[in-house]
PDB file of C-alpha atoms and ligand atoms in Angstrom:
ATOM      1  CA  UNK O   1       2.050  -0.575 -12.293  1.00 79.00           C
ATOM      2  CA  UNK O   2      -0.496   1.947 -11.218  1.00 95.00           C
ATOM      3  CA  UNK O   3      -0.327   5.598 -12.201  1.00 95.00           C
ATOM      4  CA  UNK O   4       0.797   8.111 -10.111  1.00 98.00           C
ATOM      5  CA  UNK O   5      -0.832  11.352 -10.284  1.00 98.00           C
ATOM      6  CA  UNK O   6      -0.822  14.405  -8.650  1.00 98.00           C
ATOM      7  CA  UNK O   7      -3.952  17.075  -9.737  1.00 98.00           C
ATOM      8  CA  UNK O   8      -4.256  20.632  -8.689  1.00 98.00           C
ATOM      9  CA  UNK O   9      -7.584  21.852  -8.050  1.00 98.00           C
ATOM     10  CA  UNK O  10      -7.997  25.473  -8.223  1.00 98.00           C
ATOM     11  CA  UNK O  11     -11.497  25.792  -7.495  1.00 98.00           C
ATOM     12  CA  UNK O  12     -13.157  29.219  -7.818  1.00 98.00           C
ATOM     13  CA  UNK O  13      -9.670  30.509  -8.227  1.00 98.00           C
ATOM     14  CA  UNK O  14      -7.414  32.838 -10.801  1.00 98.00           C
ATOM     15  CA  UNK O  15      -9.178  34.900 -13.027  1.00 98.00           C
ATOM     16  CA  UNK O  16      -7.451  35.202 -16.831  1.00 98.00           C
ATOM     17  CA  UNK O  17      -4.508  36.996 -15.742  1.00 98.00           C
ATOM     18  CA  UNK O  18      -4.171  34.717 -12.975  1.00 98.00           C
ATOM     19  CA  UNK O  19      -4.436  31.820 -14.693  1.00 98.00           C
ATOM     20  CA  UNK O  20      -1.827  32.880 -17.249  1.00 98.00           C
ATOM     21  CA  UNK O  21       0.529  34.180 -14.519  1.00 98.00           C
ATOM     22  CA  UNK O  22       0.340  30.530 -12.656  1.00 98.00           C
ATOM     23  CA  UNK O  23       0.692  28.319 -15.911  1.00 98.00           C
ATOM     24  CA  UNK O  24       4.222  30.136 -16.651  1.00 98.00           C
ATOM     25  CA  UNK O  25       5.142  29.822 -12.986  1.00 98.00           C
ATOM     26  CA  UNK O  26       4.169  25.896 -13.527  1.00 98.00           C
ATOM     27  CA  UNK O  27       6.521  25.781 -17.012  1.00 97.00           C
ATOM     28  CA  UNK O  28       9.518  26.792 -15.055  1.00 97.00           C
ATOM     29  CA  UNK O  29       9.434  24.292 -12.314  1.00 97.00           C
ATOM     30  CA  UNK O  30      11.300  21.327 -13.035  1.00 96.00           C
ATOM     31  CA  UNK O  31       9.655  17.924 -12.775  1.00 96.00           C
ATOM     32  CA  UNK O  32      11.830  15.185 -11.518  1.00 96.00           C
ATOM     33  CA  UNK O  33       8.887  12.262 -10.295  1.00 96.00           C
ATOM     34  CA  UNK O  34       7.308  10.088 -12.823  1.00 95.00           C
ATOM     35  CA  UNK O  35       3.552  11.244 -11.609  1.00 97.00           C
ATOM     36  CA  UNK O  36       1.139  12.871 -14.280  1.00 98.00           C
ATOM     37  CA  UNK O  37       0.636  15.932 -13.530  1.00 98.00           C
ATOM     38  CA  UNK O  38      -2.940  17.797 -13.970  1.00 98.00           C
ATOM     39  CA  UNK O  39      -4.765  21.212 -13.166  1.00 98.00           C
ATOM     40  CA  UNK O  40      -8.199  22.103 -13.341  1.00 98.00           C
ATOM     41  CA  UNK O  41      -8.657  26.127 -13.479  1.00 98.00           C
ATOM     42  CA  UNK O  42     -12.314  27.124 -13.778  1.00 98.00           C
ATOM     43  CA  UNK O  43     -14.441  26.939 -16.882  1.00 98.00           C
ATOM     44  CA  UNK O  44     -13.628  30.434 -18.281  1.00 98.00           C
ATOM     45  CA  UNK O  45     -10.261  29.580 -18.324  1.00 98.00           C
ATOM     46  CA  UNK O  46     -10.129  26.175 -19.725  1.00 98.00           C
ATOM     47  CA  UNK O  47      -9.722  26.867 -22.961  1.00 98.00           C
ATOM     48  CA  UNK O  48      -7.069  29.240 -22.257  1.00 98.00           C
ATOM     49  CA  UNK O  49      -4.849  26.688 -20.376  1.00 98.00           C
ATOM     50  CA  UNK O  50      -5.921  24.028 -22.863  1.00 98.00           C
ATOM     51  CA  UNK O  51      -3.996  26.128 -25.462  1.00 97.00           C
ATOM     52  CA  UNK O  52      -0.989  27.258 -23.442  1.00 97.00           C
ATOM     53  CA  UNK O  53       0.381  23.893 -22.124  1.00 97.00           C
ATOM     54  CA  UNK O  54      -0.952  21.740 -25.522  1.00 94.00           C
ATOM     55  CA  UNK O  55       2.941  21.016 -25.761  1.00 91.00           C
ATOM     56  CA  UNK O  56       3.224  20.440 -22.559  1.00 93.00           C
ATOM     57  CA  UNK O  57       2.828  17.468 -20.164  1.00 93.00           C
ATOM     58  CA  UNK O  58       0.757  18.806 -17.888  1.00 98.00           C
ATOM     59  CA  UNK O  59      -3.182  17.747 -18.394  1.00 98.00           C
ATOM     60  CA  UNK O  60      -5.820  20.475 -18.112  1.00 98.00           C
ATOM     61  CA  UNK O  61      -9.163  18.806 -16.684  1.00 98.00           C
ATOM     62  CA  UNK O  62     -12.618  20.553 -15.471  1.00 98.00           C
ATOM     63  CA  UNK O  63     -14.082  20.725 -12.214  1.00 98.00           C
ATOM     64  CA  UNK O  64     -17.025  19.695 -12.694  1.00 98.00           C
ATOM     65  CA  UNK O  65     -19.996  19.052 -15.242  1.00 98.00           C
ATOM     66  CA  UNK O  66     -23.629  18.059 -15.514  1.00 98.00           C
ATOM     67  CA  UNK O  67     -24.751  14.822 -16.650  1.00 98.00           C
ATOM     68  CA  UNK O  68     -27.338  16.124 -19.677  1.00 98.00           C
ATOM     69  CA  UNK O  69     -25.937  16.497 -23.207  1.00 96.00           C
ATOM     70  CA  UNK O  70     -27.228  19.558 -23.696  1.00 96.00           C
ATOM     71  CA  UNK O  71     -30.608  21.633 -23.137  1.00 97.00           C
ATOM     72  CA  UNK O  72     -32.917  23.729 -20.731  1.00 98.00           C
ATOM     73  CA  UNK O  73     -29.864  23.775 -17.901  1.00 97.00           C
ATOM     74  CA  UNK O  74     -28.891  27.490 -17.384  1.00 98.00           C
ATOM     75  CA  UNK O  75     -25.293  27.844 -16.139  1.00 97.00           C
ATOM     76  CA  UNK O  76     -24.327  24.005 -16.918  1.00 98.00           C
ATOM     77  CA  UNK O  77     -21.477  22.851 -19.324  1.00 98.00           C
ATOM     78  CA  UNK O  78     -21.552  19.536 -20.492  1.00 98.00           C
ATOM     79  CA  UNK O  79     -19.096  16.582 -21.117  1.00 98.00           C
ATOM     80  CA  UNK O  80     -19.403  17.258 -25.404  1.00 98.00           C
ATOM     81  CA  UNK O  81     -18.901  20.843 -24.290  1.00 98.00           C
ATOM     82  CA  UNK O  82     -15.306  20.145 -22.422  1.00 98.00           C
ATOM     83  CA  UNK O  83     -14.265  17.335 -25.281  1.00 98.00           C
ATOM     84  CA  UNK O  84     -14.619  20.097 -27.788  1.00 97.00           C
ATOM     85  CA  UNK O  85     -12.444  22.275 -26.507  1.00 97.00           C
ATOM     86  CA  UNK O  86      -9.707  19.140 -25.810  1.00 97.00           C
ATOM     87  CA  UNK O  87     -10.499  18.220 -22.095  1.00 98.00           C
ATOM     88  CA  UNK O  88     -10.479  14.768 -21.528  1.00 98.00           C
ATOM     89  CA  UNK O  89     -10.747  14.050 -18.148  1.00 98.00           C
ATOM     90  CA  UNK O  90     -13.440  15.628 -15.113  1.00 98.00           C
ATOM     91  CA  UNK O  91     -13.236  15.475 -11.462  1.00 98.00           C
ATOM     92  CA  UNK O  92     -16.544  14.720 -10.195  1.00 98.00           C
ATOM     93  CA  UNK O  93     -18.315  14.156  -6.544  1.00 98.00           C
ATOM     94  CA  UNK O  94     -15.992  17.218  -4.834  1.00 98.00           C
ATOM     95  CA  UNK O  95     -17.318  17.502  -1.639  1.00 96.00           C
ATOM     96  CA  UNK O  96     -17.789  21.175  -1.603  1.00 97.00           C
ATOM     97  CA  UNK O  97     -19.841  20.107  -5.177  1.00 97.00           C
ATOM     98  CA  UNK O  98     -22.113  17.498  -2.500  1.00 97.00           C
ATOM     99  CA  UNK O  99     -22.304  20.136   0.566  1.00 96.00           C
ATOM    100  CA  UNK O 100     -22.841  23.190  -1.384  1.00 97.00           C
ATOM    101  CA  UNK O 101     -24.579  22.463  -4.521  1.00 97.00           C
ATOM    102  CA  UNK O 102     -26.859  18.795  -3.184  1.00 96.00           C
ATOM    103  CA  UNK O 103     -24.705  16.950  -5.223  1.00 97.00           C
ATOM    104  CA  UNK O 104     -26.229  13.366  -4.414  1.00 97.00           C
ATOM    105  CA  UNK O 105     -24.618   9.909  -5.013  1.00 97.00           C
ATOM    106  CA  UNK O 106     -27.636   9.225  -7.678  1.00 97.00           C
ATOM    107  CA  UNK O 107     -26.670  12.427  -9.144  1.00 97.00           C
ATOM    108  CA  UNK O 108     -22.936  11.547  -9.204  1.00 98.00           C
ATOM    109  CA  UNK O 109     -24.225   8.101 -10.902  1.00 98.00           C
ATOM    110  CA  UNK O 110     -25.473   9.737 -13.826  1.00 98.00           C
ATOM    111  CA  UNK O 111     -22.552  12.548 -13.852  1.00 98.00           C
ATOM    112  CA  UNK O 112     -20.075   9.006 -13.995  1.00 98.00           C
ATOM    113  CA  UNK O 113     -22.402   7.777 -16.847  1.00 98.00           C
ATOM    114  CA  UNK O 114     -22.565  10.731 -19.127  1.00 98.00           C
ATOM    115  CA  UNK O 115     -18.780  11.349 -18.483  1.00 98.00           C
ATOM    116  CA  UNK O 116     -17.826   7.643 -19.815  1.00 98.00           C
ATOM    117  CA  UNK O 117     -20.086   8.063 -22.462  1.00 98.00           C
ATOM    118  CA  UNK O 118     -17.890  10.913 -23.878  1.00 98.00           C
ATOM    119  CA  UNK O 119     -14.784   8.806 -23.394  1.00 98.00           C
ATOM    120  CA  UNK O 120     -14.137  11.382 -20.620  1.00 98.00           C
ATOM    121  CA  UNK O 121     -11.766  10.178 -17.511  1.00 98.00           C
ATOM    122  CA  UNK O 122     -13.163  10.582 -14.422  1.00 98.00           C
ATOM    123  CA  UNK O 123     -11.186  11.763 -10.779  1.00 98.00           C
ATOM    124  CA  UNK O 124     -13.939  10.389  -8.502  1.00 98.00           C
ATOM    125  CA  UNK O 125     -13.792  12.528  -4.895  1.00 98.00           C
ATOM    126  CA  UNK O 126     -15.562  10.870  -2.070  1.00 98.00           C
ATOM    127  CA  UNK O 127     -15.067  10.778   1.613  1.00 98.00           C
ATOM    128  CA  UNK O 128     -16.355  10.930   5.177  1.00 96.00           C
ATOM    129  CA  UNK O 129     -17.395  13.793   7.485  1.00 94.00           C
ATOM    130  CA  UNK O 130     -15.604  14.747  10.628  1.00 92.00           C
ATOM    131  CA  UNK O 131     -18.515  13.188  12.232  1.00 92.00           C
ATOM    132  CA  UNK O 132     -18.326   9.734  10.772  1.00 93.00           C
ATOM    133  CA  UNK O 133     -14.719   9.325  11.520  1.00 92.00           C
ATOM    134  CA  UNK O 134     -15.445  10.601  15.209  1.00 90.00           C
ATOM    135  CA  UNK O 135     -18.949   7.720  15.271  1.00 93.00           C
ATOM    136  CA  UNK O 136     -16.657   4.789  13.731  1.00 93.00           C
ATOM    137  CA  UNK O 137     -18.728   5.000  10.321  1.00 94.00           C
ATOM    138  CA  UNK O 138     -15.761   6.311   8.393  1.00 96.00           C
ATOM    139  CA  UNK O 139     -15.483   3.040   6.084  1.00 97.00           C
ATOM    140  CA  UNK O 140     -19.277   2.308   5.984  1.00 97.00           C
ATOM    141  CA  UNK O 141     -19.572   5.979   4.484  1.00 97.00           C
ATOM    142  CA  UNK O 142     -17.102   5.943   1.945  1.00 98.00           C
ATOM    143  CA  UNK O 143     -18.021   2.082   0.582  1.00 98.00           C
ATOM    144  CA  UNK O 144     -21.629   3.805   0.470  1.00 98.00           C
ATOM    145  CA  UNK O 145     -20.603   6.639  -1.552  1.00 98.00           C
ATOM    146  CA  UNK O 146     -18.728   4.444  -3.982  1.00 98.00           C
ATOM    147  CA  UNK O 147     -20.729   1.479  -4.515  1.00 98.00           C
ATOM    148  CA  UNK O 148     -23.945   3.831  -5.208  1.00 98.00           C
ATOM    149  CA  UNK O 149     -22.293   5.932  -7.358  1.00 98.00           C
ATOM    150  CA  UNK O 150     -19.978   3.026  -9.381  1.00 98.00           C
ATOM    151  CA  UNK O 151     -20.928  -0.198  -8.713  1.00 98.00           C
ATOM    152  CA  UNK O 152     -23.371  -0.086 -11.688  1.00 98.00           C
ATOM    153  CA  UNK O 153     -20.889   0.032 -13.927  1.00 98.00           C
ATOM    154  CA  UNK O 154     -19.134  -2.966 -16.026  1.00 98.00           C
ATOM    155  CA  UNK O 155     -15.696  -4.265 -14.880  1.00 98.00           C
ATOM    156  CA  UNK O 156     -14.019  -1.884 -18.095  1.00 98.00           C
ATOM    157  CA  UNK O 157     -15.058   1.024 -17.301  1.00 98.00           C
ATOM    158  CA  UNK O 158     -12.279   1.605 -14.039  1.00 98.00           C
ATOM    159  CA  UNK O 159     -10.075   1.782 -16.797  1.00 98.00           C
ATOM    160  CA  UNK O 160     -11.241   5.245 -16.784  1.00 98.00           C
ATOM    161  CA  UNK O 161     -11.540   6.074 -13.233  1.00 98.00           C
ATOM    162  CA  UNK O 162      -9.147   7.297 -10.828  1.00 98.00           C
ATOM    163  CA  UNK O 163     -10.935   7.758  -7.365  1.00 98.00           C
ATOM    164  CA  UNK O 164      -9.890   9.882  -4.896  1.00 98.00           C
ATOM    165  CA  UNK O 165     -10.512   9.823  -1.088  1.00 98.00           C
ATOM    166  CA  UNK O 166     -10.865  13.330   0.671  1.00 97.00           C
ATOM    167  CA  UNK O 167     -11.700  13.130   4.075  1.00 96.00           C
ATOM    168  CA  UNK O 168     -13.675  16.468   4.219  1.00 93.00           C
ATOM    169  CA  UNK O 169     -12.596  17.485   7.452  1.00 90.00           C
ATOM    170  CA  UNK O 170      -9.077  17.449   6.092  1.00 88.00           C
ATOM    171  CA  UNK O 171     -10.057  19.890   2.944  1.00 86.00           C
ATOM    172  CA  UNK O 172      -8.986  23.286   3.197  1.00 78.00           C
ATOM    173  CA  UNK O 173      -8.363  23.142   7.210  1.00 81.00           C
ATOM    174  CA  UNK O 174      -4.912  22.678   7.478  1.00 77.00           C
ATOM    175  CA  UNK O 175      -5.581  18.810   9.534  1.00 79.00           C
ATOM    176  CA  UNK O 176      -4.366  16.482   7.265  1.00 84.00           C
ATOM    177  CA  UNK O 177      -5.179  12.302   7.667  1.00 87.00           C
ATOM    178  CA  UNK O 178      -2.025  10.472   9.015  1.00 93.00           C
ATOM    179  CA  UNK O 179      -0.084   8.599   6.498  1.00 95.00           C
ATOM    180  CA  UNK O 180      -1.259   5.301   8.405  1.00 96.00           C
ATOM    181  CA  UNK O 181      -5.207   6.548   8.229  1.00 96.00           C
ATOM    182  CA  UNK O 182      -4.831   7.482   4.864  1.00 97.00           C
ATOM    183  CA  UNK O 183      -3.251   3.963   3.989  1.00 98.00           C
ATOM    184  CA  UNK O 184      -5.821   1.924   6.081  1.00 97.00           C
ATOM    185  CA  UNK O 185      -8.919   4.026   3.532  1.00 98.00           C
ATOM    186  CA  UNK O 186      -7.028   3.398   0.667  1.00 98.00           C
ATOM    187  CA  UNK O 187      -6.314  -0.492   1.558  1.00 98.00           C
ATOM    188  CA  UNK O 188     -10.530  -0.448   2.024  1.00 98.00           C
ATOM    189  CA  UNK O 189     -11.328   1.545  -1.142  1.00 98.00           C
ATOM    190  CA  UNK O 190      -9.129  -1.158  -3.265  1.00 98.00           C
ATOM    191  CA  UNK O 191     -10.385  -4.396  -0.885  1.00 98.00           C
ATOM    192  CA  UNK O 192     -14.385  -2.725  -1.773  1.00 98.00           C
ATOM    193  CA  UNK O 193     -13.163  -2.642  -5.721  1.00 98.00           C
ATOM    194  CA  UNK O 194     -11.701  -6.314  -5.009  1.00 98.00           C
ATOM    195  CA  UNK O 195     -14.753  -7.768  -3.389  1.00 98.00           C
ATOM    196  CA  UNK O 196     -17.262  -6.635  -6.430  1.00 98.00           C
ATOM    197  CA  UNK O 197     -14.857  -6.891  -9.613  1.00 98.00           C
ATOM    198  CA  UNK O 198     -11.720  -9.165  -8.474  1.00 98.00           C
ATOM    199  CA  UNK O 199      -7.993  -8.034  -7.745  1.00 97.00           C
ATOM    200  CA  UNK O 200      -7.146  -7.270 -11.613  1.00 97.00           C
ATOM    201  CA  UNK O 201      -9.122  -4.286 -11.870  1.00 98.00           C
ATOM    202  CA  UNK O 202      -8.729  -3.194  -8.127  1.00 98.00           C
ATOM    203  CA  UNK O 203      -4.901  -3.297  -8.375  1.00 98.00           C
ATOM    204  CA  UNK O 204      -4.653  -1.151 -10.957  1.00 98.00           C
ATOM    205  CA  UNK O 205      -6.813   1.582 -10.127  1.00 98.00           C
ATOM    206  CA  UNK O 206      -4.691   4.908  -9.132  1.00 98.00           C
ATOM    207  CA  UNK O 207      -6.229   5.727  -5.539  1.00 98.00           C
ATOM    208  CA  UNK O 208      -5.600   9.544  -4.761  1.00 98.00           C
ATOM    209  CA  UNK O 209      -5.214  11.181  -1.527  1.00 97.00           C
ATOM    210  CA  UNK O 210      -6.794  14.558  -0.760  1.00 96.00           C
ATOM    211  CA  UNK O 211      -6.759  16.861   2.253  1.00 94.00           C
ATOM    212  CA  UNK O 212      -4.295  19.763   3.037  1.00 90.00           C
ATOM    213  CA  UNK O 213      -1.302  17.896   1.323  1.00 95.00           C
ATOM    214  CA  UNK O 214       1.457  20.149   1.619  1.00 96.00           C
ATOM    215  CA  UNK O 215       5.402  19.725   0.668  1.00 97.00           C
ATOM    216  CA  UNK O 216       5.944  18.807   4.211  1.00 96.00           C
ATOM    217  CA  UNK O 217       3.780  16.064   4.444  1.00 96.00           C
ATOM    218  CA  UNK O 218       3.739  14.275   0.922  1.00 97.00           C
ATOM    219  CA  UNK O 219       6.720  12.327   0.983  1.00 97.00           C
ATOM    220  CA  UNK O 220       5.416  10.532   3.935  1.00 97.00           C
ATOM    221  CA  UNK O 221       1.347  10.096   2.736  1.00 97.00           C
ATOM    222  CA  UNK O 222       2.694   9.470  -1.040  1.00 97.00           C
ATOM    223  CA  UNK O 223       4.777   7.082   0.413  1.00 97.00           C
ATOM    224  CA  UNK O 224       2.118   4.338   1.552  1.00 97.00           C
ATOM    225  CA  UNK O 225       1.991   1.930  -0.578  1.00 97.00           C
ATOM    226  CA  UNK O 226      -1.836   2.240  -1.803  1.00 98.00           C
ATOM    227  CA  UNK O 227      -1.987   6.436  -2.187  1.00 98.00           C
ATOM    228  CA  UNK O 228      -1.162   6.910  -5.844  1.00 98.00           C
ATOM    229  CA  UNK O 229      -0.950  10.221  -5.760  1.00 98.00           C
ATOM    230  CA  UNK O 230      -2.686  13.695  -4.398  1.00 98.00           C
ATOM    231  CA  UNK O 231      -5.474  15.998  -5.074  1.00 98.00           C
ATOM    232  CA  UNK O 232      -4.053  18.893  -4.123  1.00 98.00           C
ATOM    233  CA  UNK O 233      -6.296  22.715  -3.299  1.00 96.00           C
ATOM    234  CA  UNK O 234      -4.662  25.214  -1.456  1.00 95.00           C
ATOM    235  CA  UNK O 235      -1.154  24.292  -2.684  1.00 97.00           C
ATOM    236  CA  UNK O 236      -1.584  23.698  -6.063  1.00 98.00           C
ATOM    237  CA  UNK O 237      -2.034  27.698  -6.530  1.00 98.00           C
ATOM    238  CA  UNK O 238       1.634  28.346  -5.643  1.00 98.00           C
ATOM    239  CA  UNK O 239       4.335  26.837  -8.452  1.00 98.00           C
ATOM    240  CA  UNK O 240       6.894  25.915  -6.666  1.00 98.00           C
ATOM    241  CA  UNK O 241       4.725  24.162  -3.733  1.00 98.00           C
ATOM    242  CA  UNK O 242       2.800  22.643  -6.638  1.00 98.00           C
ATOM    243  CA  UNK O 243       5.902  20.730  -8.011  1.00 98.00           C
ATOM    244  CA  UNK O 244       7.339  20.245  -3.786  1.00 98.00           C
ATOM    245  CA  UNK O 245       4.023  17.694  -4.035  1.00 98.00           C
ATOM    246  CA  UNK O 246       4.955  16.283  -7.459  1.00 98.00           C
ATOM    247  CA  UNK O 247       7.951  15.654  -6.653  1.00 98.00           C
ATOM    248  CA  UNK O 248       7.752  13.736  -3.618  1.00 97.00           C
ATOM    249  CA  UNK O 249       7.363  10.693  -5.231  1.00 92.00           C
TER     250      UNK O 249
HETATM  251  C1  PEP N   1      -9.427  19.703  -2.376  1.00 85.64           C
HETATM  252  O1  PEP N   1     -10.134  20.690  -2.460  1.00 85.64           O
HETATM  253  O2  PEP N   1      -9.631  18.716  -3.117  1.00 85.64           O
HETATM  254  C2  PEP N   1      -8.346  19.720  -1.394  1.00 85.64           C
HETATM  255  C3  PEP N   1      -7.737  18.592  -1.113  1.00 85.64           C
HETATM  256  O3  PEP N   1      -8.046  20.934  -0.824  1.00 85.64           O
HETATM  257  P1  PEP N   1      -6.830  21.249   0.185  1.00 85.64           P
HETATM  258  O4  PEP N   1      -5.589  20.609  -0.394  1.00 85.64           O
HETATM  259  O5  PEP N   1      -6.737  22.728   0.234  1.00 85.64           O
HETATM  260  O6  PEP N   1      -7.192  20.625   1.488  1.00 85.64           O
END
């Protein structure tokens, strides 16, 4: 059976303080779904979570990283970098990381690479713009996006991949995909994983769904039967909310 997992990312949010104040919050909630559970908090305060919920089953992962090992790349941190301080798994491709910062799919290809090659899990995020959806081009988009950045890899290496579709015109704007949208990408993503490495590898790789997921609407998107969970921004940085999305499954 595929994972279900349900990741908070706090993007440029929480400073120390913060971050402490939101990880007790997090302790007291009480988990009743069978979904991993994961936040990413910025660099500074990786460490920081990494050592307050070490007992505890919720995963701290990073935001981002570059694809060099190390060298001339002021304000970079590197996959060696997070695996030495315990972080073992990296979302990658954000979309506010490919709008904001020219994060390209051939720069997301070696970001995949250099991740894998630290034994690093990967949350891929991919998805279409407002206008694609509107122009019909919503699938031929997001198979572009994946097949440039992934498709070079061997069959293996989805064992350490969980994707995760994010229509961007659904991030942070309160419009969320219908269940039945969100379904009919998801249904594509794992058909596009079928096509190039057979049904083995597509069935069991954990599809998230990303894009204003609040407690009143997981239940129904969690509930199609390809979303395997949520990426979750603006309401992973409230507890309780947080755990409302957890626990809809
Ligand atoms: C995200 O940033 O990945 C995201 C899904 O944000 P939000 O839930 O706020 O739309």
């Amino acid at each position: 059976m595929r994972k279900h997992i349900v990741a908070g990312n706090w993007k440029m949010n929480n400073d120390l303080p913060q971050t402490e104040l939101l990880i007790t919050e997090l302790l007291k909630q009480n988990k009743t779904s069978d979904a991993e559970v994961m936040i990413a908090p910025t660099f500074t305060n990786l460490w920081q979570a990494f050592e307050s919920l070490r007992q505890e089953s919720i995963e701290v992962i990073a935001q981002n990283m570059h694809f060099a090992e190390n060298g001339a790349y002021t304000g970079e941190i590197s996959a060696s970098m997070l695996k030495s301080i315990g972080i073992e798994t990296v979302i990658l491709g954000h979309s506010e990381r490919r709008a904001y910062f020219n994060e390209t799919d051939e720069s997301l290809a070696k970001k995949v690479d250099a991740a894998l090659a630290n034994d690093m899990r990967i949350i891929f995020c991919f998805g279409e713009e407002l206008a694609d959806r509107k122009s019909g081009n919503h699938e031929g988009i997001v198979e572009s996006q994946i097949k440039n950045a992934l498709f070079h890899l061997e069959a293996d290496a989805f064992k350490n991949i969980v994707l995760a579709y994010e229509p961007v015109w659904a991030i942070g704007t309160g419009e969320t995909a219908s269940p039945e949208q969100a379904q009919d990408m998801h249904a594509f993503i794992r058909k596009t994983l079928a096509d190039k490495y057979g049904n083995d590898v597509a069935e069991s790789v954990s599809i998230l769904y990303g894009g204003s997921v609040k407690p009143n609407n997981a239940k129904e998107i969690f509930g199609k039967p390809d979303v395997d969970g949520g990426l979750i921004g603006g309401a992973a940085l409230k507890a309780e909310d947080f755990y409302a999305i957890v626990n809809a499954f």
